[in-house]
Each structure stands twice: as C-alpha cells, then as structure tokens.
mmCIF file of C-alpha atoms in Angstrom:
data_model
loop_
_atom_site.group_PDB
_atom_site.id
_atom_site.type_symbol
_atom_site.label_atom_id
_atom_site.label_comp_id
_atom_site.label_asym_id
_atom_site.label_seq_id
_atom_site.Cartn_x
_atom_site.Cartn_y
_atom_site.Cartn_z
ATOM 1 C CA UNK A 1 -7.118 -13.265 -39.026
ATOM 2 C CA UNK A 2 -4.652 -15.937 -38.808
ATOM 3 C CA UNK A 3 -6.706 -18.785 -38.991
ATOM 4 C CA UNK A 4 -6.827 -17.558 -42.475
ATOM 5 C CA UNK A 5 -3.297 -17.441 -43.183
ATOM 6 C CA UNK A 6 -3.325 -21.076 -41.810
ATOM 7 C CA UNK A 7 -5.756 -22.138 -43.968
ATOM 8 C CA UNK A 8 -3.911 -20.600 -46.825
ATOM 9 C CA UNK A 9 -0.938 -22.535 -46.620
ATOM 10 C CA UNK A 10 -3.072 -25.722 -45.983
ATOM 11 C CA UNK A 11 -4.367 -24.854 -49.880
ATOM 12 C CA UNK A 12 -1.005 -24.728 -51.076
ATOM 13 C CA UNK A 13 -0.085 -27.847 -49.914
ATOM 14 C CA UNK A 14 -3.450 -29.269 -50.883
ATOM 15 C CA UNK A 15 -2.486 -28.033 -54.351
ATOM 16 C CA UNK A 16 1.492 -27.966 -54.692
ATOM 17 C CA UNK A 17 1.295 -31.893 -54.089
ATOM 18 C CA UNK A 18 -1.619 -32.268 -56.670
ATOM 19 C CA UNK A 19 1.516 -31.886 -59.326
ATOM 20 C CA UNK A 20 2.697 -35.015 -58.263
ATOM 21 C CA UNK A 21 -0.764 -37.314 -58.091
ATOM 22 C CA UNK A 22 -1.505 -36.387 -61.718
ATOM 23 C CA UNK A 23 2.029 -37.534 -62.390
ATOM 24 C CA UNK A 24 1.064 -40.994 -61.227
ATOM 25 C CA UNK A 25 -2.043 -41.105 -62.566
ATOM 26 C CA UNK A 26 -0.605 -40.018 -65.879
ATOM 27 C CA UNK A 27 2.020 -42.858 -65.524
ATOM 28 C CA UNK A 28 -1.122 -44.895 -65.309
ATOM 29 C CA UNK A 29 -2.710 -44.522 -68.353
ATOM 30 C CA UNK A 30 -4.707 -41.522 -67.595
ATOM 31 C CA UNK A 31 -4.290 -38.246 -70.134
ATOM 32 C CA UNK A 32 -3.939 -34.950 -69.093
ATOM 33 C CA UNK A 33 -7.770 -33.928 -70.173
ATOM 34 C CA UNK A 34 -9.070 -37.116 -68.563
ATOM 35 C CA UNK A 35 -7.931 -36.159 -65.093
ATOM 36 C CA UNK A 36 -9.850 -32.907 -65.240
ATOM 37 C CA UNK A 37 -12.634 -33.335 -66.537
ATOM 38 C CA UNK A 38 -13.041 -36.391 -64.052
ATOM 39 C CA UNK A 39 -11.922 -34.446 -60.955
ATOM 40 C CA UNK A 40 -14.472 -31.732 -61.987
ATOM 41 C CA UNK A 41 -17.480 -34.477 -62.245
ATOM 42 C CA UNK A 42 -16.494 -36.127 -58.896
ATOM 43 C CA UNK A 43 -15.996 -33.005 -57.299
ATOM 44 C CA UNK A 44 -19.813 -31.486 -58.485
ATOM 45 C CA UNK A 45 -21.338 -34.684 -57.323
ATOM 46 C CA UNK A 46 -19.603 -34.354 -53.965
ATOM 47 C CA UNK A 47 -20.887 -30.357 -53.592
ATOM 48 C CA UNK A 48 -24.366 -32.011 -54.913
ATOM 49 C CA UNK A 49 -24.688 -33.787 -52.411
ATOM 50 C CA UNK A 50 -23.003 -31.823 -49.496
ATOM 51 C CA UNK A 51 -25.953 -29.624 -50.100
ATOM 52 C CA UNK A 52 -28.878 -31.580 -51.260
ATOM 53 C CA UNK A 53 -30.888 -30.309 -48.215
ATOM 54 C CA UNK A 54 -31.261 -27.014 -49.364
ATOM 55 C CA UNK A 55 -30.312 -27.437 -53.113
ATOM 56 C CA UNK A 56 -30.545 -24.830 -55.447
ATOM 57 C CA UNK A 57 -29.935 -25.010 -59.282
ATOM 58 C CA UNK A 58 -29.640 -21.365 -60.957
ATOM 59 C CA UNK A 59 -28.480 -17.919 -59.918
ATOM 60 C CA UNK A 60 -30.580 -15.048 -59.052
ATOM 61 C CA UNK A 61 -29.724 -13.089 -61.991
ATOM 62 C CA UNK A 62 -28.459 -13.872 -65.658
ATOM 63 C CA UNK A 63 -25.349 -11.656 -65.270
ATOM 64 C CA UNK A 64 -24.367 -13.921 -61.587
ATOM 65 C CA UNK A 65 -25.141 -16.957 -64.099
ATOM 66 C CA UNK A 66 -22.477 -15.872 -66.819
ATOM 67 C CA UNK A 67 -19.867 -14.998 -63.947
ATOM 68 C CA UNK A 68 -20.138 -18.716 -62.555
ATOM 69 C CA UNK A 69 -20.054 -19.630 -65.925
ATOM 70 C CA UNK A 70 -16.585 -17.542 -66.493
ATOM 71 C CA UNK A 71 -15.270 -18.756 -63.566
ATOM 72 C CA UNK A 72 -15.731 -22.373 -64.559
ATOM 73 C CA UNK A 73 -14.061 -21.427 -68.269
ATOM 74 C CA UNK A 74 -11.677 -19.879 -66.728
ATOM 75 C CA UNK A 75 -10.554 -20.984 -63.216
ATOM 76 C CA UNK A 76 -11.297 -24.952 -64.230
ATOM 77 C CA UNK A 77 -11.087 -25.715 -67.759
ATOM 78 C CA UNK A 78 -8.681 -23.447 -69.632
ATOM 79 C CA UNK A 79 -6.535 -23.303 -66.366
ATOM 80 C CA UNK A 80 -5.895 -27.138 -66.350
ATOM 81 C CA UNK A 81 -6.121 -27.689 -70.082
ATOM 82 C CA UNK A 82 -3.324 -25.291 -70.851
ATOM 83 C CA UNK A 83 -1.010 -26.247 -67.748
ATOM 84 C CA UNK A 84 -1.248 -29.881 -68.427
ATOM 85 C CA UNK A 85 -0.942 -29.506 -72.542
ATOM 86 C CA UNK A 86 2.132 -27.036 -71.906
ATOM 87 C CA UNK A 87 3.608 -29.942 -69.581
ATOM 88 C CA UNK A 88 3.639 -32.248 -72.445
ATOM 89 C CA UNK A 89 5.066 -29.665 -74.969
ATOM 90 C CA UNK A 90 7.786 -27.465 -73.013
ATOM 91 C CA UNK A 91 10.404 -28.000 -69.699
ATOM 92 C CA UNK A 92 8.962 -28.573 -66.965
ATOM 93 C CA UNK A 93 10.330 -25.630 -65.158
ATOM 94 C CA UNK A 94 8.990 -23.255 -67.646
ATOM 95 C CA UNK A 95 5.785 -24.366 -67.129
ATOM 96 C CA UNK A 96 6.185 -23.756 -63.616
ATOM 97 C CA UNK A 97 8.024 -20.638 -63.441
ATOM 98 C CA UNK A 98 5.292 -19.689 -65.721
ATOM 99 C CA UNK A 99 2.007 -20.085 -64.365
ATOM 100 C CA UNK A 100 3.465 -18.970 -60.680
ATOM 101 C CA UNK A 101 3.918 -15.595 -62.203
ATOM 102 C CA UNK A 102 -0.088 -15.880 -61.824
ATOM 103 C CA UNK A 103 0.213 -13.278 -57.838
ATOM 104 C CA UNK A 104 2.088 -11.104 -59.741
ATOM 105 C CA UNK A 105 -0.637 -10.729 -62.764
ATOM 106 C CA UNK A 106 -2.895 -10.482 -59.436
ATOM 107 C CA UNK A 107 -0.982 -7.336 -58.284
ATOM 108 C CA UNK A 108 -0.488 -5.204 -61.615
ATOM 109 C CA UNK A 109 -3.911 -5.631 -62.555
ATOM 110 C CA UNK A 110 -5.335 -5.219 -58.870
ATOM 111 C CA UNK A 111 -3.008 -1.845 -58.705
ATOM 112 C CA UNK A 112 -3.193 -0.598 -62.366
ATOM 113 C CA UNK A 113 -7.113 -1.513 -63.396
ATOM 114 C CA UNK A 114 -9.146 -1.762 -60.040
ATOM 115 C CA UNK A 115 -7.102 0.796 -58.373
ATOM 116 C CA UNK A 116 -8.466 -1.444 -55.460
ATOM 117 C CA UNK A 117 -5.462 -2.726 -54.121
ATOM 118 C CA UNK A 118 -3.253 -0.748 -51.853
ATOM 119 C CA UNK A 119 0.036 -2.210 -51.583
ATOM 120 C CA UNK A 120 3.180 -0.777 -49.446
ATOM 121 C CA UNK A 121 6.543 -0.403 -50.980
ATOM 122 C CA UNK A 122 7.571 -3.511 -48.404
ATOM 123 C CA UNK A 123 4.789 -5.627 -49.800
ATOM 124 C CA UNK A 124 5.362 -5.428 -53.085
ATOM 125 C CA UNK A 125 9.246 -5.866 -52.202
ATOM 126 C CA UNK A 126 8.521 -9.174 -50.362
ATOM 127 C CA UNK A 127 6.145 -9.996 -53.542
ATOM 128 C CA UNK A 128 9.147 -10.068 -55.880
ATOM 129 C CA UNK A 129 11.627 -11.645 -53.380
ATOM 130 C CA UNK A 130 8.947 -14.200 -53.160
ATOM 131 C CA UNK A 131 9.247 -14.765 -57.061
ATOM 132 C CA UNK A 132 12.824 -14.799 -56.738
ATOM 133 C CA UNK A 133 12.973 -17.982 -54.055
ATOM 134 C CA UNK A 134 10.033 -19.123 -56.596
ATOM 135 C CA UNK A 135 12.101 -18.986 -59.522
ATOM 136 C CA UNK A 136 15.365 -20.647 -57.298
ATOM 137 C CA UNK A 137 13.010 -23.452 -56.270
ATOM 138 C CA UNK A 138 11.958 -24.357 -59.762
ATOM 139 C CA UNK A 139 15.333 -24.596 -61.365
ATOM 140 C CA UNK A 140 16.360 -26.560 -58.249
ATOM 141 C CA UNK A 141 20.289 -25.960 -58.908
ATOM 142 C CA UNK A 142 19.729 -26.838 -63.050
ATOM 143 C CA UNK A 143 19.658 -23.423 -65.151
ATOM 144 C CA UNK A 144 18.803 -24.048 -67.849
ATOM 145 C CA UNK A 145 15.518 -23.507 -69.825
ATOM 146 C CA UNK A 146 14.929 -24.395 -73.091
ATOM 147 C CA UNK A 147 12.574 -21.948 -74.774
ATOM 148 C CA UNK A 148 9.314 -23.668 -76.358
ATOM 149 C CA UNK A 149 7.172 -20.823 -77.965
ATOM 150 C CA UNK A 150 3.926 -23.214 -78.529
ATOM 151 C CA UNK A 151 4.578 -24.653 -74.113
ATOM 152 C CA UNK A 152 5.483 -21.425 -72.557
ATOM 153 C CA UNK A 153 2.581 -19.547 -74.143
ATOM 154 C CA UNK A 154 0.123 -22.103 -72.802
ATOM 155 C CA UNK A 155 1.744 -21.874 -69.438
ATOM 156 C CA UNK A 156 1.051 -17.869 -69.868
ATOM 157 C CA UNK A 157 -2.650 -18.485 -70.643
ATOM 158 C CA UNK A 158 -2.502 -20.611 -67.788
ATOM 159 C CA UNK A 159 -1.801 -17.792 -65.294
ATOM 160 C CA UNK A 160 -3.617 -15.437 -67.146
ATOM 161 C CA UNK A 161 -7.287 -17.576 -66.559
ATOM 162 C CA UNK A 162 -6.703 -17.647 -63.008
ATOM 163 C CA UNK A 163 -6.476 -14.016 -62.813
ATOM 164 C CA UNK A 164 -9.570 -13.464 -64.671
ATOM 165 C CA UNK A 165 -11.026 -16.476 -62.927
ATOM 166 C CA UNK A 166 -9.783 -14.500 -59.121
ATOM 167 C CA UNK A 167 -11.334 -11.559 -60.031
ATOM 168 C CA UNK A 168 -14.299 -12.105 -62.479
ATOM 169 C CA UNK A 169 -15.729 -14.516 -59.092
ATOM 170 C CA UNK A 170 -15.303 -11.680 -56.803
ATOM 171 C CA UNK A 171 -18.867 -10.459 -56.482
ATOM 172 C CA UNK A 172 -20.777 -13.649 -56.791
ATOM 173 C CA UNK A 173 -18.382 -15.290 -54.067
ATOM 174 C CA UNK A 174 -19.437 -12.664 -51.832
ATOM 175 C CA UNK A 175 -23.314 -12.938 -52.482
ATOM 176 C CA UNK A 176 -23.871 -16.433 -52.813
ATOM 177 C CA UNK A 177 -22.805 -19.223 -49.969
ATOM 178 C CA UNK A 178 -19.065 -20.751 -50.476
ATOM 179 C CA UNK A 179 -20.638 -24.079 -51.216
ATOM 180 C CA UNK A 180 -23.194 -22.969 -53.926
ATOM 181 C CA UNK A 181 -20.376 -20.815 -55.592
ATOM 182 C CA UNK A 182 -17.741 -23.474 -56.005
ATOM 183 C CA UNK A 183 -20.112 -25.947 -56.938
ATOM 184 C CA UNK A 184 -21.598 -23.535 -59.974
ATOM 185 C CA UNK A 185 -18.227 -23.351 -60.564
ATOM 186 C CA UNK A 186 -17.189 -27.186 -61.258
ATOM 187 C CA UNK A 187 -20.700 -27.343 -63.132
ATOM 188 C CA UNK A 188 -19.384 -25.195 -65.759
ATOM 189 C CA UNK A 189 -16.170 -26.494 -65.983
ATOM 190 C CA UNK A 190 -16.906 -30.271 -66.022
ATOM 191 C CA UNK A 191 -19.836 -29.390 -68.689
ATOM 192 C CA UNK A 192 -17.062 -26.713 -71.015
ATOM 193 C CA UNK A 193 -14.532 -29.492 -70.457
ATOM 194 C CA UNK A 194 -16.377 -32.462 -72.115
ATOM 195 C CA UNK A 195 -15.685 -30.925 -75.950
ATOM 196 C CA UNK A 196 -12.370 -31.255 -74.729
ATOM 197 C CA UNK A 197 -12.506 -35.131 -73.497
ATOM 198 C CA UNK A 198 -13.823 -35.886 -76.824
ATOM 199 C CA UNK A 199 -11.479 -34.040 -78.945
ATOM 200 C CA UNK A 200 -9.024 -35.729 -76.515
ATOM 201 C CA UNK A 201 -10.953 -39.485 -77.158
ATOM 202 C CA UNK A 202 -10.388 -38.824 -80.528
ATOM 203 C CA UNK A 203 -6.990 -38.181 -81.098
ATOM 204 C CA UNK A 204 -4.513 -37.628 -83.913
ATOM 205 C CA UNK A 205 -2.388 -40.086 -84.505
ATOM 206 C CA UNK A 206 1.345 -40.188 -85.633
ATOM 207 C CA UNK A 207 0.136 -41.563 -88.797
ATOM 208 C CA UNK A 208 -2.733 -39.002 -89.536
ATOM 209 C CA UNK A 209 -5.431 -41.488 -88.757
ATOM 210 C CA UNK A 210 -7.672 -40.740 -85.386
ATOM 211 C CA UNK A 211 -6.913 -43.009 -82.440
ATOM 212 C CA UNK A 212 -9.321 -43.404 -79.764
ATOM 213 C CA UNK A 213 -7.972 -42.671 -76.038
ATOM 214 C CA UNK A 214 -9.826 -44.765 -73.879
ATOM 215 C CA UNK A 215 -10.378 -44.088 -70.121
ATOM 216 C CA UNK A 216 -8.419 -46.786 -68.181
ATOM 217 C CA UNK A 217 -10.506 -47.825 -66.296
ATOM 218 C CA UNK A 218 -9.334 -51.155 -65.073
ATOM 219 C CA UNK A 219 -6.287 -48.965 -63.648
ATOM 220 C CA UNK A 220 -9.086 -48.084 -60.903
ATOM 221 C CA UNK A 221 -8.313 -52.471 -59.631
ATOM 222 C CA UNK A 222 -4.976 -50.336 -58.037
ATOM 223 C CA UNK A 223 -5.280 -48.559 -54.901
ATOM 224 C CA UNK A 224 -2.724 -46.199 -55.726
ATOM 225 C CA UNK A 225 -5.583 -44.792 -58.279
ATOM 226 C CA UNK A 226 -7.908 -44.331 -56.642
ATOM 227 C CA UNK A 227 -5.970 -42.942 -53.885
ATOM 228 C CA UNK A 228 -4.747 -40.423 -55.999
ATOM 229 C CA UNK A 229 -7.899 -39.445 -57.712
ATOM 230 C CA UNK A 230 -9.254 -38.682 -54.109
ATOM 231 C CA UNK A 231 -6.431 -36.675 -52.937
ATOM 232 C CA UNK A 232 -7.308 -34.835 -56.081
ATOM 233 C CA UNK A 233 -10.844 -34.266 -55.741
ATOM 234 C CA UNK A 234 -11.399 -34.096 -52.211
ATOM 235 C CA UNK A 235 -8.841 -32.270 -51.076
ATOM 236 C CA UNK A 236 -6.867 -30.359 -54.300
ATOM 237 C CA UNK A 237 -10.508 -29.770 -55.587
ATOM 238 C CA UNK A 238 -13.349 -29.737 -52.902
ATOM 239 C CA UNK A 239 -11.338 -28.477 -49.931
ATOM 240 C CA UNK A 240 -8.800 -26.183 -51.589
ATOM 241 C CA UNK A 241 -11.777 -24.262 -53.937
ATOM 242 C CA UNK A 242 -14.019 -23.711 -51.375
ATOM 243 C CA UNK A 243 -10.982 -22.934 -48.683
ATOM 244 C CA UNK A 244 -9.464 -20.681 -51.385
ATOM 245 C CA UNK A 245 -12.686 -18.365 -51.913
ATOM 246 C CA UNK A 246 -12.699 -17.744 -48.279
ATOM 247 C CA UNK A 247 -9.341 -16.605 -47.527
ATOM 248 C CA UNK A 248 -9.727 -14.406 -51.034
ATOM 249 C CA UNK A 249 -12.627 -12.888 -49.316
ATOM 250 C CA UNK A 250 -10.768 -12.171 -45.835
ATOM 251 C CA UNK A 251 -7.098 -11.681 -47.075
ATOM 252 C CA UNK A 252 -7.925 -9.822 -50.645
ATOM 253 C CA UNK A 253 -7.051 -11.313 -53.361
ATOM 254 C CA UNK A 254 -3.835 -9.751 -53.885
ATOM 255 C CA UNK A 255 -2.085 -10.963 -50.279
ATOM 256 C CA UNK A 256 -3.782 -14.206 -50.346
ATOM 257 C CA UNK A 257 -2.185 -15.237 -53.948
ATOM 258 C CA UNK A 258 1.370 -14.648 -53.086
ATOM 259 C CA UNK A 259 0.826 -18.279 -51.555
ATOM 260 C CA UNK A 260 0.492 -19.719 -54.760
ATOM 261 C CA UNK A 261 4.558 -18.297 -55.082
ATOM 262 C CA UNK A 262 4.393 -21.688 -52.643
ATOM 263 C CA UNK A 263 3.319 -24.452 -55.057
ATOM 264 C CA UNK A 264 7.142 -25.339 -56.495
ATOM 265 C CA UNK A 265 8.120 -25.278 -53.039
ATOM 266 C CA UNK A 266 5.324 -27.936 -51.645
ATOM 267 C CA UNK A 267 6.013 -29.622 -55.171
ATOM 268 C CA UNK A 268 9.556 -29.924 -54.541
ATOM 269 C CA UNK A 269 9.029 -31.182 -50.875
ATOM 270 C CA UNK A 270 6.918 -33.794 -51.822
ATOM 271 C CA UNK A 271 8.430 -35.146 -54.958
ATOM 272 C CA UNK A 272 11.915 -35.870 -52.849
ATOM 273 C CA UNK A 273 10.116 -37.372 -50.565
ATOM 274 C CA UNK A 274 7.517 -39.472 -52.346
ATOM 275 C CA UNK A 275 9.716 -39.995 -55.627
ATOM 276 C CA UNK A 276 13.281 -39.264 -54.236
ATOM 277 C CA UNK A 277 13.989 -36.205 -56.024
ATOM 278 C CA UNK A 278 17.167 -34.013 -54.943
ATOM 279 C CA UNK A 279 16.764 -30.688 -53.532
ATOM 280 C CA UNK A 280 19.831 -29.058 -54.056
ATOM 281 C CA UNK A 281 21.436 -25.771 -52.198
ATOM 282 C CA UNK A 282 20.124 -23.348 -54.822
ATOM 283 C CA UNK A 283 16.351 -24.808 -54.157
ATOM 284 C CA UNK A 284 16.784 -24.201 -50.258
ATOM 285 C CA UNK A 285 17.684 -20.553 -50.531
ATOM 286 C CA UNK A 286 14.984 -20.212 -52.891
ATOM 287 C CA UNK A 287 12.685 -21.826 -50.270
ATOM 288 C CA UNK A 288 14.172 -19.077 -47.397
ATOM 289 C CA UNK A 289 13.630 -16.449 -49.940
ATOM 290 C CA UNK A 290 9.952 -17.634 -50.680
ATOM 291 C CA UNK A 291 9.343 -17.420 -46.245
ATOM 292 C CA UNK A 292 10.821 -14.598 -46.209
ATOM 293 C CA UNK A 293 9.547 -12.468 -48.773
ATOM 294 C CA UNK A 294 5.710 -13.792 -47.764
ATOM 295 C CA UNK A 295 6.289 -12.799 -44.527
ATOM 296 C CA UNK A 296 7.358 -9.713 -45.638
ATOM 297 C CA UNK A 297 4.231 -9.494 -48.322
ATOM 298 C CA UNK A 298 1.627 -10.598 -45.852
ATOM 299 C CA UNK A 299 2.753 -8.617 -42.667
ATOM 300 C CA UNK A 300 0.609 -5.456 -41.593
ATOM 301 C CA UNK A 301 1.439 -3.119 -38.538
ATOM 302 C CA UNK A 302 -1.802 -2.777 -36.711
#
C-alpha cells in the first residue's frame, strides 16, 4: 500500500510544478486556452500510440461512452479553462486557495451523497489542518485577498469539475485498462476544447473589433518551450492522469485527494527555486501543518 502513497506525492509534484511551466510558456506568447488544448492533443497521440498494438476506439456501452465523455468535459476542459481564465481575472492566491478546496468537495459529497466514504473523526481533523497549512502556504506571509466575484467563481467551478470529474470516472476506471481510460479521456477533452481555441483565436479586442491570437509557433526555435511543453504533457499530463486513476482506485478517492492540499506547497518550492520567490515563516508552518495533517488524514491502524 505504500507504493501508492509514493506514487501520490510523485503526482503532486508532477502537477504542483505544472503552475510554473505554463507561467513560462505564457510569458512566451502562449494563451491560457492554447496550452490546453495542445497538452491534451500531444498527450492523446502519446496514449495512441503507447497502445497501438491492441488499439481500441469506442466503449462497450453508450452509457461508459458518455462517462469518458464527462470526464473529458469535466476533468480536462472546464477544469483548465476556468483555472487559467480565473488566473487572468482575480489574485493569484484566490485562485489557489480556491480550487484546493477541491479534497474537501471530495469529502462532503463522498460522506453526505454516496454515503461511501467512512471517515474517522482524526481523518477528517487532519483533512482540515491540511487546508489550514494549505491556506498558510498560499498567502505565503501576504494576507491579503482582494475579492473578484467574476475570478473566484471560476476558481469554484474549477474545483467543482474535478469532483464530478473524480467521481463520475469511478466505474469506467475500474472496468476498462488505465491506459484506454485516460486516453478516452484526453479524446474528449482535446475535441470539447477546440470551440474554445477558436473562440480564443478570435478574440475581442480593446477596441470592439476581433483580433486573431495566433499560436507562436516560432517560440518552439527555444528550448525552454519545448522543454516546458514536455514536462507538461508527459509528465503533468500522461504520467500524473494515468498515475492518479490508480492510486484513486487503491487509496479511495477521498484519502488520495487530500494530496492535492499539496499543490501550493510543490508550487511554492519550485517557484523559489526556479524563479527566486521568498518563502516566508508563515508559508513554512503552513507546509508543517500540510505534513502533518496528511499524515494524520492518510494514517490507518491495522
């Protein structure tokens, strides 16, 4: 079992540093919608051909088809579209604090609908002290937020399509293979995304005319790119989706998302060291209070 806790935290890291690629490739040129919806073809054409041996196109039944399909909506292109439009519209801690609310959406409506979930008093404890460090890493010493009605709301929706996206997957993760799952997955979120990329290639102007947003593609001449772009879809993308499903199945889905209380942490980590950001005191007892409350959250007596 605790090769799956392992393999948990390497998700997190594959995704809590994926914050700080699609900064540079933003700073590049690249818009928000752009990103995705090219991560989500790369990543489909990698699955494609991971399993072009024994390749298989459609479900066994209609109803398995609509829940890849919901999981692509929900877990790929509304998840990404609202997180990276509510970046550009509210703080940036917001957004954060936000979407990591996402494990605790997991619990109330794993306790309260499913009735599936069966939490101790310690667990849920840990859960919330979790939050807490969360919420200390995020703010980083600064407390302040600046309210954004339009941003946070987004950043809601956000967490609110990975819960459906965690649960509404649940049955057709466990009867399909990992690798046929994730990559119905990115097919419906790189095909629901494209309305999006040309909504995005066609954008309003400040002067009400439409102004065409053009992929930058000569930014691909820098290594740095397409560096990025890799780290994104290989291992944010290929790796942490098809990790993530697994450790879902063994962990439950409850347990195994209090990682994602891990992101701003990872995030933080990596953007002081890559871009020289300062961690202050506040952040590093928010970071013992995220370690300690997981341990706390993820810890059974046998």
């Amino acid at each position: 079992m605790a090769i799956w806790h392992i393999l948990a935290i390497c998700t997190i890291v594959f995704w809590g540093t994926s914050f700080v690629s699609t900064k540079v490739l933003i700073n590049h040129g690249f818009s928000a919608v752009q990103i995705f919806t090219i991560r989500f073809a790369a990543t489909y054409l990698m699955l494609l051909l991971a399993g072009l041996r024994h390749i298989r196109f459609r479900a066994d039944t209609l109803k398995d088809e609509l829940f890849f399909l919901l999981g692509g909506v929900t877990g790929c292109t509304v998840y990404f579209w609202a997180e990276n439009t509510a970046l550009t519209i509210s703080q940036s801690s917001n957004v954060s604090l936000i979407v990591c609310t996402n494990p605790l959406l997991i619990l109330l409506v794993g306790v309260f609908f499913f009735k599936r979930e069966k939490l101790l008093p310690r667990q849920i404890a840990g859960s919330f002290i979790t939050f807490i460090g969360m919420v200390l890493v995020v703010l980083n010493g600064k407390f302040v937020l600046k309210l954004s009605p339009v941003g946070d709301m987004l950043a809601f929706c956000s967490a609110i399509a990975w819960t459906i996206y965690a649960y509404s997957t649940e049955k057709v993760r466990s009867k399909y293979s990992t690798l046929f799952a994730i990559r119905k997955i990115f097919f419906y979120g790189f095909i629901t995304s494209l309305p999006l990329m040309a909504l995005d290639y066609f954008g309003l102007g400040n002067q009400g005319h439409f102004v065409p947003h053009h992929i930058p593609w000569e930014a691909f001449k820098e290594p740095v790119v397409i560096l990025n772009f890799l780290c994104l879809c290989i291992f944010s993308n290929l790796f942490g989706y098809l990790i993530w499903n697994k450790v879902m199945d063994k962990l439950g889905t409850v347990l195994a998302s209090n990682y994602i209380f891990a992101i701003p942490l990872i995030t933080m980590i990596t953007a002081a060291i890559t871009i020289g950001e300062h961690i202050s005191a506040v952040a590093i007892a928010g970071a013992a209070a995220i370690v300690t409350g997981m341990i706390m959250a993820e810890y059974k007596k046998k």
